Amino acid sequence: MRAGGAVSTVARMGDAVELEVAGRTVRLSSPDKVFFPERGFTKLDLARYYQAVAPGILRALRNRPTTLERYPDGVTGESFFQKRAPKNMPDWIPTAHITFPSGRSADEMCPTEEAAVLWAAQYGTLTFHPWPVRRDDVDHPDELRIDLDPQPGTDYDDAVHAAHELRAVLEEFGGLRGWPKTSGGRGLHVFVPIEPRWTFTQVRRAAIAVGREMERRLPERVTIKWWKEERGERIFLDYNQTARDRTIASAYSVRPRPHAPVSAPLRWEEVGDAHPGDFDLATMPARYAELGDVHADMDDHAFSLEALLELARRDEHDHGLGDLPYPPEYPKMPGEPKRVQPSRARHEDAPGGPGAS
């Protein structure tokens, strides 16, 4: 028996192995292919890792349209993001039809069984990128996701400081509760389960309100400036991670770095003591076996964004703080300010510059 209670067996078949998990059998070809040369971890090691944490990662992915970040030849090889469900995907893995900002659409896989994660690992998937929606309502997010991204000159400890202030902000505006996790890099993610009542645009507006409140409280430590030249040595609260088709690595996902780190769910009391380097493909199974999924109760909650949206309304009415730039691949959005970096805008607006008449 493994963590989570599902029976897992491995049977070798020449150059392949069969892994049985929760009543499904998944065939893994080339199990000895090295995926992480620095640590010597193989494709089979990756699959065994996902078996060990299967109930936890399935909780993070269940019924969510999911993009696969694939490295068929391991972390040192070429990679790509697979948004459209592969043609060879088993019929027991459902899909959801999602629409991108461009207006194009696709059917994405929506894991509902532990074996779906192992099936994706067979094709070199290291990281799973789920949308913040469920397949029965793909236009109304049920998670507000906050990405605390250290900029040059800052590190994980700075993200920790910001995260504790973020926790206070969430509590103050609507009694919200966030579930923190390491990014697998230097940053932290905090996910807030919400009622699926608001559009992507409204959820993004709530994230901007959070960011502006964080800037007011920690002006020397936190920024929501979209342009890198304006961020300085501060933690960037990436509000655009809440825009449609922008996703964040799931809890328990392996990240494509030489030491095979994973995005580790944390309890709030661990945030200051834990370090991203503590959690990798080798160490997380033991933690999971001891503690289980420390975010298992997320789905028992669904908070309201009304207080944050009221904060956004006050920012706009009292301070003239409207929308902020979208990512470059997005069409121009209603109410969005000029999408040009400030130094370039100043140059173009200068006398005799490109914008002069």
XYZ file of C-alpha atoms in Angstrom:
357
model
C 0.000 0.000 0.000
C 1.181 3.549 -0.700
C 0.073 6.925 0.629
C -3.570 7.490 -0.249
C -4.478 3.821 -0.027
C -4.382 2.880 -3.727
C -2.586 -0.320 -4.667
C 0.444 0.214 -6.903
C 2.380 -2.493 -8.672
C 5.050 -2.547 -11.354
C 5.471 -5.311 -13.923
C 8.407 -5.313 -16.360
C 7.744 -6.037 -20.025
C 11.058 -5.976 -21.845
C 11.867 -2.337 -22.437
C 8.648 -1.193 -20.778
C 6.943 -1.504 -17.404
C 3.301 -1.584 -16.456
C 2.185 0.400 -13.440
C -1.111 -0.386 -11.822
C -2.714 2.395 -9.844
C -6.252 2.674 -8.493
C -7.551 -0.023 -10.833
C -5.901 1.253 -14.009
C -2.791 -0.072 -15.737
C -0.470 2.455 -17.364
C 2.322 1.332 -19.677
C 5.617 3.186 -19.257
C 8.085 2.845 -22.127
C 11.832 3.472 -21.722
C 11.594 3.487 -17.912
C 15.383 3.733 -17.525
C 15.702 6.893 -19.646
C 17.459 9.519 -17.521
C 15.273 12.595 -17.075
C 17.406 14.498 -14.527
C 21.113 13.817 -15.238
C 22.367 15.859 -12.281
C 20.476 13.600 -9.853
C 20.258 10.476 -11.988
C 16.461 10.353 -11.803
C 14.827 8.290 -14.537
C 11.447 8.294 -16.199
C 10.419 5.477 -13.851
C 11.499 7.597 -10.872
C 9.239 10.367 -12.149
C 6.315 7.976 -12.495
C 6.916 6.461 -9.064
C 6.979 9.973 -7.594
C 3.595 10.750 -9.113
C 2.274 7.436 -7.762
C 3.416 8.423 -4.275
C 1.615 11.770 -4.326
C -1.233 10.777 -6.665
C -4.185 11.676 -4.403
C -2.656 15.090 -3.696
C -1.928 16.091 -7.257
C -5.286 14.724 -8.395
C -6.945 16.993 -5.810
C -5.146 19.940 -7.447
C -6.069 18.865 -11.008
C -9.451 17.195 -10.665
C -11.864 18.295 -13.403
C -9.608 21.181 -14.404
C -8.528 21.823 -18.005
C -4.795 21.125 -17.796
C -1.862 22.103 -19.986
C 1.024 19.629 -19.996
C 4.618 20.871 -19.872
C 6.435 18.037 -21.607
C 10.124 17.074 -21.738
C 10.126 13.824 -23.752
C 13.925 13.514 -23.501
C 14.281 14.769 -19.977
C 15.020 18.130 -18.445
C 18.025 18.801 -20.687
C 16.088 18.158 -23.902
C 13.596 20.168 -25.865
C 10.258 20.950 -24.296
C 6.823 22.230 -25.219
C 3.457 23.066 -23.711
C 0.644 20.805 -24.861
C -2.672 22.597 -24.565
C -4.759 20.445 -26.873
C -5.600 16.967 -25.664
C -3.332 14.439 -27.430
C -5.046 12.320 -30.073
C -3.858 9.150 -28.366
C -5.333 10.088 -24.993
C -7.407 7.263 -23.454
C -11.171 7.705 -23.602
C -11.405 7.438 -19.823
C -9.691 10.844 -19.479
C -12.343 13.523 -20.084
C -11.764 16.912 -21.715
C -13.155 20.424 -21.481
C -13.602 22.913 -24.309
C -11.816 26.136 -23.453
C -11.422 29.424 -25.329
C -8.173 31.379 -25.519
C -7.888 35.200 -25.540
C -7.236 35.030 -29.291
C -10.711 33.588 -29.806
C -9.380 30.180 -30.778
C -10.431 27.196 -28.737
C -9.319 23.684 -27.850
C -10.224 20.585 -25.886
C -7.884 20.134 -22.916
C -7.498 17.077 -20.753
C -9.240 17.157 -17.354
C -7.817 14.556 -14.970
C -10.385 12.731 -12.877
C -8.302 9.667 -11.920
C -4.830 9.164 -10.493
C -3.852 7.120 -13.549
C -4.269 10.189 -15.770
C -1.243 11.752 -14.079
C 0.871 8.657 -14.719
C -0.341 8.511 -18.316
C 0.913 12.077 -18.804
C 4.226 11.183 -17.149
C 4.648 8.422 -19.740
C 4.837 11.186 -22.361
C 7.416 13.200 -20.460
C 5.134 15.562 -18.570
C 7.037 17.137 -15.705
C 4.724 20.002 -14.782
C 0.937 20.199 -14.822
C -0.637 23.610 -15.430
C -4.342 23.512 -14.488
C -6.760 26.320 -15.243
C -8.492 27.896 -12.205
C -11.847 26.561 -13.446
C -13.716 23.252 -13.542
C -14.881 21.605 -16.744
C -18.568 22.191 -15.959
C -18.017 25.994 -15.948
C -14.901 27.075 -17.809
C -15.640 30.822 -17.737
C -15.878 31.387 -13.974
C -12.734 30.693 -11.917
C -13.079 28.953 -8.577
C -9.606 29.956 -7.376
C -7.918 33.317 -6.894
C -4.230 32.584 -7.424
C -1.563 34.949 -6.092
C 1.979 34.584 -7.463
C 4.739 36.196 -5.352
C 7.682 36.362 -7.731
C 11.115 37.457 -6.420
C 12.872 39.933 -8.685
C 16.673 40.287 -9.022
C 18.096 41.304 -5.663
C 15.373 39.500 -3.710
C 14.938 35.889 -2.677
C 12.614 33.400 -1.054
C 12.882 35.075 2.353
C 11.509 38.270 0.822
C 8.626 36.269 -0.663
C 7.952 34.832 2.812
C 7.736 38.325 4.305
C 5.291 39.355 1.582
C 3.260 36.173 2.029
C 2.624 36.855 5.705
C 1.385 40.364 4.896
C -0.728 38.884 2.104
C -2.319 36.550 4.615
C -3.357 39.573 6.699
C -4.746 41.408 3.649
C -6.837 38.413 2.609
C -8.263 38.068 6.109
C -9.087 41.784 6.313
C -10.922 41.911 3.006
C -13.674 39.362 3.244
C -12.200 36.901 5.718
C -10.413 35.122 2.883
C -8.061 32.226 3.535
C -5.184 31.267 1.290
C -3.296 27.993 0.965
C 0.462 28.593 0.381
C 2.915 26.500 -1.613
C 6.409 26.848 -2.944
C 6.655 27.584 -6.642
C 9.453 25.074 -7.066
C 11.737 28.039 -7.704
C 12.371 31.033 -5.428
C 8.795 32.207 -5.085
C 5.550 31.397 -3.331
C 2.016 30.835 -4.565
C -1.097 31.395 -2.481
C -4.389 29.931 -3.725
C -7.759 31.121 -2.427
C -10.816 28.950 -3.249
C -13.663 31.210 -4.343
C -17.269 30.910 -5.415
C -17.410 30.500 -9.225
C -19.490 33.663 -9.640
C -17.027 36.018 -11.292
C -15.434 36.239 -14.724
C -11.703 36.089 -15.401
C -11.728 39.895 -15.784
C -13.335 40.365 -12.378
C -11.005 37.897 -10.651
C -8.031 39.681 -12.218
C -9.411 42.973 -10.921
C -9.551 41.483 -7.426
C -5.917 40.367 -7.755
C -4.921 43.902 -8.779
C -6.717 45.254 -5.697
C -4.748 42.824 -3.523
C -1.524 43.949 -5.169
C -2.225 47.646 -4.688
C -3.067 47.109 -1.027
C 0.183 45.164 -0.645
C 2.093 48.026 -2.283
C 0.576 50.499 0.163
C 1.592 48.380 3.128
C 5.018 47.280 1.884
C 6.095 49.911 -0.669
C 9.780 48.993 -0.436
C 9.140 45.259 -0.636
C 6.223 44.590 -3.020
C 5.277 45.866 -6.467
C 2.654 45.200 -9.138
C 4.520 47.178 -11.804
C 4.149 45.178 -15.019
C 7.306 46.568 -16.639
C 10.503 45.038 -15.317
C 12.353 48.346 -15.491
C 10.009 49.700 -12.796
C 10.002 46.789 -10.353
C 13.316 47.275 -8.586
C 14.452 44.877 -5.870
C 10.959 43.948 -4.762
C 8.585 41.001 -4.851
C 6.393 41.203 -7.937
C 2.775 40.246 -7.333
C 1.939 38.967 -10.803
C -1.703 39.940 -11.187
C -1.732 38.726 -14.797
C -1.513 35.132 -13.625
C -5.260 35.498 -13.096
C -5.923 36.390 -16.757
C -7.604 33.836 -19.024
C -5.223 31.090 -20.215
C -2.491 32.052 -17.739
C -1.796 29.156 -15.412
C 0.387 28.339 -12.419
C 2.112 25.010 -11.816
C -0.033 22.715 -9.714
C 0.773 21.552 -6.239
C 3.122 18.540 -6.361
C 4.226 19.270 -9.936
C 7.866 18.544 -10.709
C 9.622 21.630 -12.045
C 12.085 21.507 -14.969
C 15.265 22.331 -13.062
C 18.382 20.158 -12.694
C 17.713 19.146 -9.071
C 14.084 18.088 -9.754
C 12.315 20.404 -7.290
C 8.576 20.178 -6.758
C 5.895 22.733 -5.966
C 5.249 21.873 -2.330
C 2.009 22.639 -0.458
C 2.740 24.178 2.934
C 0.901 24.921 6.146
C 1.138 28.586 7.128
C 3.245 27.774 10.174
C 5.829 26.200 7.832
C 6.155 29.124 5.439
C 8.932 30.846 7.377
C 10.899 27.690 8.178
C 10.611 25.633 4.988
C 12.818 26.298 1.978
C 12.144 25.397 -1.660
C 15.270 23.224 -1.681
C 13.692 20.961 0.920
C 11.193 19.565 -1.557
C 12.119 17.502 -4.572
C 11.324 14.303 -6.391
C 13.205 12.275 -3.774
C 12.049 13.957 -0.550
C 8.386 14.756 -1.179
C 7.135 11.125 -1.103
C 8.330 10.706 2.497
C 6.685 13.976 3.520
C 3.472 12.932 1.803
C 3.530 9.515 3.465
C 3.853 11.210 6.861
C 1.494 14.194 6.471
C -0.720 13.418 3.496
C -1.996 16.331 1.438
C -1.767 19.385 3.708
C -4.103 21.224 1.293
C -6.724 18.471 1.318
C -9.393 20.749 2.813
C -9.216 23.442 0.114
C -12.262 22.128 -1.696
C -14.315 22.440 1.510
C -14.214 26.234 1.162
C -15.450 28.827 -1.340
C -14.989 32.494 -0.445
C -16.546 35.681 -1.801
C -14.615 38.363 -3.704
C -17.099 41.129 -2.896
C -14.826 42.893 -0.397
C -11.872 42.883 -2.793
C -14.018 44.105 -5.669
C -15.300 46.913 -3.444
C -11.662 47.775 -2.686
C -11.037 47.876 -6.438
C -14.012 50.231 -6.881
C -12.662 52.554 -4.181
C -9.200 52.534 -5.752
C -10.712 53.588 -9.044
C -13.161 56.160 -7.663
C -10.999 57.732 -4.943
C -7.529 57.383 -6.433
C -8.061 57.088 -10.185
C -6.461 53.632 -10.218
C -7.920 51.740 -13.146
C -6.783 48.739 -15.120
C -3.193 47.648 -15.709
C -1.468 46.213 -18.817
C -2.235 42.702 -20.017
C 0.439 40.294 -21.313
C 1.727 41.088 -24.821
C -0.065 38.208 -26.558
C -3.491 39.440 -25.457
C -5.744 41.591 -27.662
C -6.199 45.158 -26.473
C -8.670 45.020 -23.594
C -11.353 47.600 -22.710
C -10.045 50.172 -20.231
C -6.467 48.926 -20.495
C -3.770 51.641 -20.392
C -1.173 52.053 -23.113
C 0.764 48.801 -23.412
C 4.267 50.215 -23.834
C 7.154 50.250 -21.403
C 7.567 53.638 -19.689
C 11.088 54.398 -20.947
C 9.993 53.830 -24.515
C 6.850 55.926 -24.010
C 8.941 58.796 -22.655
C 11.263 58.575 -25.662
C 8.374 58.552 -28.115
C 6.679 61.503 -26.402
C 9.862 63.586 -26.200
C 10.198 66.619 -28.541
C 11.473 65.373 -31.862
C 10.862 61.755 -30.843
C 8.968 59.177 -32.948
C 5.661 60.451 -31.617
C 6.346 64.099 -32.444
C 4.395 65.756 -35.239
